[in-house]
mmCIF file with all atom_site columns, C-alpha atoms and ligand atoms in Angstrom:
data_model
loop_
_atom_site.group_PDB
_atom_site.id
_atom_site.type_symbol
_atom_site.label_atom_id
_atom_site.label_alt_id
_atom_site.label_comp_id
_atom_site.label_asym_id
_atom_site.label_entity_id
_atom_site.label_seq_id
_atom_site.pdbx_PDB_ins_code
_atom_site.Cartn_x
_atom_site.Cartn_y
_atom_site.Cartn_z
_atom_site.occupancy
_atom_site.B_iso_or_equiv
_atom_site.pdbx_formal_charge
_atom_site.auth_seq_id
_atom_site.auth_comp_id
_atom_site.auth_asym_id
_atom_site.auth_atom_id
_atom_site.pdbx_PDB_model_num
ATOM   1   C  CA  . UNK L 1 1   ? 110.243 84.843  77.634 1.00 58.00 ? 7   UNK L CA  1
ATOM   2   C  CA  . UNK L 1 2   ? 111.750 85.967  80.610 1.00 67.00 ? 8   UNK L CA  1
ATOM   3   C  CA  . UNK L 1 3   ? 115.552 85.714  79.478 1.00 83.00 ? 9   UNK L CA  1
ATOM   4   C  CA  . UNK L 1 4   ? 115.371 87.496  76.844 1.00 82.00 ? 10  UNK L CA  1
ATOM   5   C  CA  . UNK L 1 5   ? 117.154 90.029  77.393 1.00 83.00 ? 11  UNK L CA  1
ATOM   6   C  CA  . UNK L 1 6   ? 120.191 87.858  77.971 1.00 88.00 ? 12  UNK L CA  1
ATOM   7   C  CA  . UNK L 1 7   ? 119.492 85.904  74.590 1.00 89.00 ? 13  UNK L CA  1
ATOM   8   C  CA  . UNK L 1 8   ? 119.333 89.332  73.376 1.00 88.00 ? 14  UNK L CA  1
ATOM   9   C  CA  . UNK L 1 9   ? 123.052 89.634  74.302 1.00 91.00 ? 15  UNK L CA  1
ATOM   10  C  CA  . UNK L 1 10  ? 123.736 86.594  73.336 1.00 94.00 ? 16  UNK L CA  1
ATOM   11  C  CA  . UNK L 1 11  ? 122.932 87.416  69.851 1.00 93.00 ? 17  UNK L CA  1
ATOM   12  C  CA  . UNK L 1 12  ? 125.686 90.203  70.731 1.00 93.00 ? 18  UNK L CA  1
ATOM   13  C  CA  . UNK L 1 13  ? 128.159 87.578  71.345 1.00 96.00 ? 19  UNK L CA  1
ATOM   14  C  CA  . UNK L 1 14  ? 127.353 85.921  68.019 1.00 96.00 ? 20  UNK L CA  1
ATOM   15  C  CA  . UNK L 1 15  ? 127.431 88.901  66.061 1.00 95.00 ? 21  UNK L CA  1
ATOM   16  C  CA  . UNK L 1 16  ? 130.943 89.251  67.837 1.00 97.00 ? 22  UNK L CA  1
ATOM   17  C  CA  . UNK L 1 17  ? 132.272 85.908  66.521 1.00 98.00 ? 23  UNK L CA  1
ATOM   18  C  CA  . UNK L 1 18  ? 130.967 87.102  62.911 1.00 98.00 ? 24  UNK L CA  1
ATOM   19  C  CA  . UNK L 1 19  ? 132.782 89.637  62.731 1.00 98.00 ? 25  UNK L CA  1
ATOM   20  C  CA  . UNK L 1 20  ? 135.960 88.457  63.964 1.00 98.00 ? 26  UNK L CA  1
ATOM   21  C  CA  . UNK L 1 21  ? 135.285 85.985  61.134 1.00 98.00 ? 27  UNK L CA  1
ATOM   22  C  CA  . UNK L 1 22  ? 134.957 88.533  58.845 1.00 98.00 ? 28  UNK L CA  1
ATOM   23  C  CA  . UNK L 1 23  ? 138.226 90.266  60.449 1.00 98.00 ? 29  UNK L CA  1
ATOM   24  C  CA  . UNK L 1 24  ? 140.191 87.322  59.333 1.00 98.00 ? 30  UNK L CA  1
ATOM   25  C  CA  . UNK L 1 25  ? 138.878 86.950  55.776 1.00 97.00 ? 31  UNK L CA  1
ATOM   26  C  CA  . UNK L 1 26  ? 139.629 90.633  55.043 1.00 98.00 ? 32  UNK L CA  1
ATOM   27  C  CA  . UNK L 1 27  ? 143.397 90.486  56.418 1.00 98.00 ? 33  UNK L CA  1
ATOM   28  C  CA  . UNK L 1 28  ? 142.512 92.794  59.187 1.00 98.00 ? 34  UNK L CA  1
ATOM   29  C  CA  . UNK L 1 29  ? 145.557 93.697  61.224 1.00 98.00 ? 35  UNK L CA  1
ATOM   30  C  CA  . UNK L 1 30  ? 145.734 91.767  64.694 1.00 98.00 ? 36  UNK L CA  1
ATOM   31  C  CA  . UNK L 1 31  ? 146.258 95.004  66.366 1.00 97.00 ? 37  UNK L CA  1
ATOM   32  C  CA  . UNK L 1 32  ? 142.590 96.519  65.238 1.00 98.00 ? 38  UNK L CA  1
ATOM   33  C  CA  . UNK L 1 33  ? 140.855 92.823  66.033 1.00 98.00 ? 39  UNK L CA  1
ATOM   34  C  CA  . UNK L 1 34  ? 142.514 93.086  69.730 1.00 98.00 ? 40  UNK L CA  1
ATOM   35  C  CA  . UNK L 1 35  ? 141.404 96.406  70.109 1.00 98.00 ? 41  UNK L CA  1
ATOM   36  C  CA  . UNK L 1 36  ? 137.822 95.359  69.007 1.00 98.00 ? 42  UNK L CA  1
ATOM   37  C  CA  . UNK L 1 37  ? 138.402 92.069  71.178 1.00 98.00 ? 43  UNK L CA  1
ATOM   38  C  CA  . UNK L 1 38  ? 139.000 94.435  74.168 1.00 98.00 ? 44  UNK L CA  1
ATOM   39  C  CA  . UNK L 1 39  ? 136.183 96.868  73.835 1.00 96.00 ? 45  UNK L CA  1
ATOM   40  C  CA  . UNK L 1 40  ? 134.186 93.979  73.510 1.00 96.00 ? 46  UNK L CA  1
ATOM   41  C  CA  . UNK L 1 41  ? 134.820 92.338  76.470 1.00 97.00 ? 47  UNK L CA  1
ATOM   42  C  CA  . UNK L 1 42  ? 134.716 95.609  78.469 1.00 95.00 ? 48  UNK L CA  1
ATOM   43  C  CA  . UNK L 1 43  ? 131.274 96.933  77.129 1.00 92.00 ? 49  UNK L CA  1
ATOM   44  C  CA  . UNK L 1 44  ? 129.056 93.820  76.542 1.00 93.00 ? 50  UNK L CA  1
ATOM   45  C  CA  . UNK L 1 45  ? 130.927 90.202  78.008 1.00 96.00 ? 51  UNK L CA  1
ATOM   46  C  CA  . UNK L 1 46  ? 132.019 91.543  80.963 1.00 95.00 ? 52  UNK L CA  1
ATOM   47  C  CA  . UNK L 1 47  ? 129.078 92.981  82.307 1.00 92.00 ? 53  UNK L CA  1
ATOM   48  C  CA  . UNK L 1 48  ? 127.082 89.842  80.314 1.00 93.00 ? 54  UNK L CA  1
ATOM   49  C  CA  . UNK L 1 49  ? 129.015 87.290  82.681 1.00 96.00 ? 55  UNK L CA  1
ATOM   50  C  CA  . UNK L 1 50  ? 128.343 89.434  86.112 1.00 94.00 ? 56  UNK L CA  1
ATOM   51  C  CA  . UNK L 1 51  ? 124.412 89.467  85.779 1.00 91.00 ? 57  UNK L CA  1
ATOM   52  C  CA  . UNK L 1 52  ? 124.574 85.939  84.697 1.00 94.00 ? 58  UNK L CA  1
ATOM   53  C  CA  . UNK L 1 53  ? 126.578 84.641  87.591 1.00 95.00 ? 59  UNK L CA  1
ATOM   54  C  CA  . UNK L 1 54  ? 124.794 86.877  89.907 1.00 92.00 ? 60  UNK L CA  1
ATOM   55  C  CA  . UNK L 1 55  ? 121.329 86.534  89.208 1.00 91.00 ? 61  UNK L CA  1
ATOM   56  C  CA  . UNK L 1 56  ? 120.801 83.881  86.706 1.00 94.00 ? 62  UNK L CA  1
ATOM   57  C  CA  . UNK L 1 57  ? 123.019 81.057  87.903 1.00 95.00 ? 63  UNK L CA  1
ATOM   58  C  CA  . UNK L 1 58  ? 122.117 80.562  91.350 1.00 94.00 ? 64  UNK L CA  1
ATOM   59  C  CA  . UNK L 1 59  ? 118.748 79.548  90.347 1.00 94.00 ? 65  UNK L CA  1
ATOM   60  C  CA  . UNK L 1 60  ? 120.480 76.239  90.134 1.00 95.00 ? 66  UNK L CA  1
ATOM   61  C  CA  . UNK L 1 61  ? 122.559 74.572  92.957 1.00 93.00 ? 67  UNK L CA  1
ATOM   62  C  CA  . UNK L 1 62  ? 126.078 76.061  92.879 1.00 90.00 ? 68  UNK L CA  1
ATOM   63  C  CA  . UNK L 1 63  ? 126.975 72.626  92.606 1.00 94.00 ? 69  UNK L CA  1
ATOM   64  C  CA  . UNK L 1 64  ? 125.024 71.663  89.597 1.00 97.00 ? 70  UNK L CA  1
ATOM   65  C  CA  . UNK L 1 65  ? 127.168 70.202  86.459 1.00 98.00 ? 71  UNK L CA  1
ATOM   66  C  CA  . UNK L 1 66  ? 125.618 72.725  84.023 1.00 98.00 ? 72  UNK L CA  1
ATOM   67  C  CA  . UNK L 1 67  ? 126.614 75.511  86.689 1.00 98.00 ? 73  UNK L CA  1
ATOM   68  C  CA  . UNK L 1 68  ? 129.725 74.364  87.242 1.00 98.00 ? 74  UNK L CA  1
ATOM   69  C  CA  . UNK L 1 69  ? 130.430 74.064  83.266 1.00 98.00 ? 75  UNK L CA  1
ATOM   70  C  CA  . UNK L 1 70  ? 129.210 77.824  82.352 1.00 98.00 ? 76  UNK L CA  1
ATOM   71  C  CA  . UNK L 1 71  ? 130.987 79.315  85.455 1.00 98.00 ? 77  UNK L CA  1
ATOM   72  C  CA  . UNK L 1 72  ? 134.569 76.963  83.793 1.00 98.00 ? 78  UNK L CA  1
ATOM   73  C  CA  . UNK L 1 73  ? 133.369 78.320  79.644 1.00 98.00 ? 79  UNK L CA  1
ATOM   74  C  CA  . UNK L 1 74  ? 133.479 81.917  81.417 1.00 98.00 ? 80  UNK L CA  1
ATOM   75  C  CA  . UNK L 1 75  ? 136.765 82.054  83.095 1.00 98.00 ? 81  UNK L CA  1
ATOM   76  C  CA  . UNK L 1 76  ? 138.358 80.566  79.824 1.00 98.00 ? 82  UNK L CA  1
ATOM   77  C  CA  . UNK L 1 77  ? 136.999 82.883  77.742 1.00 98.00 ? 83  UNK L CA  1
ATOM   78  C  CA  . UNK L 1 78  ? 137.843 85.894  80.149 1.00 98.00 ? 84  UNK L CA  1
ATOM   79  C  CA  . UNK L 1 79  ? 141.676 84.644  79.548 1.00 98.00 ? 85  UNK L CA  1
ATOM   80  C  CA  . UNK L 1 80  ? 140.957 84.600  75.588 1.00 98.00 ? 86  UNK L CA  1
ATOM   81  C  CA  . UNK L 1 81  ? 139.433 88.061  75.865 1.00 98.00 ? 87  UNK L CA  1
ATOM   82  C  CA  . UNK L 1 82  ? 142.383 89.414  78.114 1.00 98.00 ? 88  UNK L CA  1
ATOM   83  C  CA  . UNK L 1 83  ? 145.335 87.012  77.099 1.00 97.00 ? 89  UNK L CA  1
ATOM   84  C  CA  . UNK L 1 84  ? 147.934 89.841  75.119 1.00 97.00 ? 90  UNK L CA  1
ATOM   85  C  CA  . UNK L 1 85  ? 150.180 87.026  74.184 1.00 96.00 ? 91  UNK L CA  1
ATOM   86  C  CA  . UNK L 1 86  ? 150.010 84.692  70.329 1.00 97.00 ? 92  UNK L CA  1
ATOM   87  C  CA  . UNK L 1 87  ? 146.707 86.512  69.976 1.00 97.00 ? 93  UNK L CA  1
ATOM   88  C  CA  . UNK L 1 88  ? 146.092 85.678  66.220 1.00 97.00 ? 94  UNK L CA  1
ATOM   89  C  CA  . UNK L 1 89  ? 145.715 82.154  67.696 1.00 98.00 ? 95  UNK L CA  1
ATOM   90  C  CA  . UNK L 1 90  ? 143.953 83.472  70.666 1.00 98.00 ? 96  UNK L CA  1
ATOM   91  C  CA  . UNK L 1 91  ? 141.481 85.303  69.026 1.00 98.00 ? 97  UNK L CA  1
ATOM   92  C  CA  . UNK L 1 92  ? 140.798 81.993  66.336 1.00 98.00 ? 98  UNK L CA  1
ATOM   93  C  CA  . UNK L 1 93  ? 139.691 80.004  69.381 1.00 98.00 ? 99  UNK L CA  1
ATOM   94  C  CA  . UNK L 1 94  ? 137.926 82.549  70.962 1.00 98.00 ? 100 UNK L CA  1
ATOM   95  C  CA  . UNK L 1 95  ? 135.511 83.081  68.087 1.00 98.00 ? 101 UNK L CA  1
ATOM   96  C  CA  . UNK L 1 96  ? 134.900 79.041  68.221 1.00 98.00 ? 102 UNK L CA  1
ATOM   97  C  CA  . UNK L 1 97  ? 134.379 78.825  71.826 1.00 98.00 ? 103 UNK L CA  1
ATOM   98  C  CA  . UNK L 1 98  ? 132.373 82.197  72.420 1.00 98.00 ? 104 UNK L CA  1
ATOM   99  C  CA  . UNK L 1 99  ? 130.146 80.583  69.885 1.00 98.00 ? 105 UNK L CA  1
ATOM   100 C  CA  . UNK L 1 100 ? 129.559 77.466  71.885 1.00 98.00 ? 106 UNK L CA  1
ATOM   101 C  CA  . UNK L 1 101 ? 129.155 78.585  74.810 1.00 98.00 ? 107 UNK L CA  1
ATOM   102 C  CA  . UNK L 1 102 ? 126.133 80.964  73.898 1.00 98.00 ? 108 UNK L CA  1
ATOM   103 C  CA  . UNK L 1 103 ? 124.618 77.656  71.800 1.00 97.00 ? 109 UNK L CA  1
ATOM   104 C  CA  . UNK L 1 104 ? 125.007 75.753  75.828 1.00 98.00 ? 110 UNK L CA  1
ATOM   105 C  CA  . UNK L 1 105 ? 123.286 78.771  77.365 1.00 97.00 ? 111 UNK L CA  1
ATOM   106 C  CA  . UNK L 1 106 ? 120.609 79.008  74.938 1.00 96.00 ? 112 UNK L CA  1
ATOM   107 C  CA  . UNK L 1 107 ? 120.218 75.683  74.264 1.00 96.00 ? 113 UNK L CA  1
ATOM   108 C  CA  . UNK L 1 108 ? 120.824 73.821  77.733 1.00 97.00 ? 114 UNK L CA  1
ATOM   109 C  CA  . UNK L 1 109 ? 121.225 75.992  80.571 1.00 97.00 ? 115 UNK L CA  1
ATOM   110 C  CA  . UNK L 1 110 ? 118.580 78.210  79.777 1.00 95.00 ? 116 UNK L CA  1
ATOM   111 C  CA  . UNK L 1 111 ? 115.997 75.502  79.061 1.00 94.00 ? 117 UNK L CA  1
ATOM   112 C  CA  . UNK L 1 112 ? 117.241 73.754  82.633 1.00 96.00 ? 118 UNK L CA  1
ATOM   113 C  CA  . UNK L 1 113 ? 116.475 77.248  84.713 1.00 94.00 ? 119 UNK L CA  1
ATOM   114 C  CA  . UNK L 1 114 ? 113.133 77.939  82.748 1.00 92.00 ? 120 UNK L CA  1
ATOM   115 C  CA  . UNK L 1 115 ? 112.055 74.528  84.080 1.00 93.00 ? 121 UNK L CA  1
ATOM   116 C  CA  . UNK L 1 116 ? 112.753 74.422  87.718 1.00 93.00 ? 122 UNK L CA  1
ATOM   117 C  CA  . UNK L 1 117 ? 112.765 78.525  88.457 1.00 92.00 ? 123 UNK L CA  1
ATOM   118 C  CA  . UNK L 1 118 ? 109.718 80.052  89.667 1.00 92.00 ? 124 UNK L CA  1
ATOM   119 C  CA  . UNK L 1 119 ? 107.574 82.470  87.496 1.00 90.00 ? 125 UNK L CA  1
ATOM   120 C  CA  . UNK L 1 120 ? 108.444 84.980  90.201 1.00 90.00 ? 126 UNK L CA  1
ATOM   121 C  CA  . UNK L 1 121 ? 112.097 84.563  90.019 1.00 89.00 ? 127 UNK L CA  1
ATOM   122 C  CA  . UNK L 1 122 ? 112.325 84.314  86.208 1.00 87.00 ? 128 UNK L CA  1
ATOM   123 C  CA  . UNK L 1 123 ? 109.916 88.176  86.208 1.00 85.00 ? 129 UNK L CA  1
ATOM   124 C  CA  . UNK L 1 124 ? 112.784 89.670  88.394 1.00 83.00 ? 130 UNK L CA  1
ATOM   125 C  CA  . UNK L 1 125 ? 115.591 88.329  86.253 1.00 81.00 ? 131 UNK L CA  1
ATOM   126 C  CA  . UNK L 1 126 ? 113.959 90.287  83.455 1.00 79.00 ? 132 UNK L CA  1
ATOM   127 C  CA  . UNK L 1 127 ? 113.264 93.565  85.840 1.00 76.00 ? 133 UNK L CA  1
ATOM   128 C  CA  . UNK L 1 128 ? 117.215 93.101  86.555 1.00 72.00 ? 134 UNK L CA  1
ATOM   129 C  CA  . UNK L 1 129 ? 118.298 93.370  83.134 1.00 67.00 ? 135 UNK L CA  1
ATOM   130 C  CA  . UNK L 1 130 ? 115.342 95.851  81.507 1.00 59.00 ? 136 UNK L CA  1
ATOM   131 C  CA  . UNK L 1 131 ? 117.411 98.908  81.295 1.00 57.00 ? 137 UNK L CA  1
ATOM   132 C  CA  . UNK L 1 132 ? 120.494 97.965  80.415 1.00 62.00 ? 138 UNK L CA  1
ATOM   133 C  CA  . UNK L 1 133 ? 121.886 98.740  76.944 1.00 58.00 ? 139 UNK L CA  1
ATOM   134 C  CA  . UNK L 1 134 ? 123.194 97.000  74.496 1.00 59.00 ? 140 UNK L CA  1
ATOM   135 C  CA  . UNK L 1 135 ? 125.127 96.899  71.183 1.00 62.00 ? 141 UNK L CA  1
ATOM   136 C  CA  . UNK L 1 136 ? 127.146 100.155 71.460 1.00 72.00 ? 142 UNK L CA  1
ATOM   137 C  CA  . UNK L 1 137 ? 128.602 102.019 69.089 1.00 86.00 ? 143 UNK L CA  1
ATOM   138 C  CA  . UNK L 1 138 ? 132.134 100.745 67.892 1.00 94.00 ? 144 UNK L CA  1
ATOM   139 C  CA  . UNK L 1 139 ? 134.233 103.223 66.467 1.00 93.00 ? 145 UNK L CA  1
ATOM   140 C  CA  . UNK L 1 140 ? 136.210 100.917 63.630 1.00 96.00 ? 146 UNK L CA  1
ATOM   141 C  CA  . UNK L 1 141 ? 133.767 98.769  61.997 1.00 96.00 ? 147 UNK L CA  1
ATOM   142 C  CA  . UNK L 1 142 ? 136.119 96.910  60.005 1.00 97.00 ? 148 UNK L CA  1
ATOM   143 C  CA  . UNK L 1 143 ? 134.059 94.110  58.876 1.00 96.00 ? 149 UNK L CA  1
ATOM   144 C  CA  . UNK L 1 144 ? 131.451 96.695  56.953 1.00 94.00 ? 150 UNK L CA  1
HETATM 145 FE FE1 . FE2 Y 2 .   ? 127.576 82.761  79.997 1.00 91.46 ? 22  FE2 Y FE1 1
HETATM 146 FE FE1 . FE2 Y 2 .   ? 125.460 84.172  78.335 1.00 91.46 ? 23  FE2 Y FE1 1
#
């Protein structure tokens, strides 16, 4: 399956939520989850939301609803990831809406491109996103 490597991310971005869950439950200070928050975003969203607005969106019209909805979940989540203000409360919805917005990738976007891209541009969408890494090292893993 040609996006793969993106759901590969995505399971990233779940993983994320998890553990932020797990921050909570253990009474981890707010200071170490907004530290993880940050790296987060840095190492694996940030870049995550580039390729996907570069390569994989435009497969649609820019105008297309589901377009228009993932390009709207991404800017609110880049103020949840950012946002250095009430961010106990910030970082609950965060781990709610990260969550749903991989479920509409996977789920509906995804399934949408895979059915009117090409077989050629799906192949370079992979080729795009072969060698890039994933799941790095974080240096507090609080939720072990
Ligand atoms: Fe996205
Ligand atoms: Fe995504």
């Amino acid at each position: 399956m040609a996006l793969q490597p993106l759901s590969r991310q995505h399971h990233f971005g779940l993983l994320f939520s998890w553990k932020l869950r797990k921050g909570f439950e253990r009474n981890i200070s707010i200071k170490r989850l907004q530290a993880f928050r940050d790296w987060f975003f840095v190492t694996e969203i940030r870049p995550h939301f580039e390729a996907e607005e570069r390569f994989l969106f435009p497969l649609l019209e820019s105008e297309h609803p589901l377009v228009q909805r993932a390009l709207a979940d991404h800017r609110t989540l880049e103020t949840l990831f950012t946002t250095t203000t009430d961010v106990e409360r910030t970082l609950r919805v965060l781990e709610l809406q990260l969550k749903e917005h991989i479920r509409f990738e996977e789920r509906v976007l995804f399934n949408k491109i895979q059915e009117v891209a090409t077989p050629e541009e799906l192949e370079k969408i992979e080729q795009v996103h072969a060698n890039e890494p994933t799941s790095a090292y974080y240096v507090d893993p609080f939720w072990e």
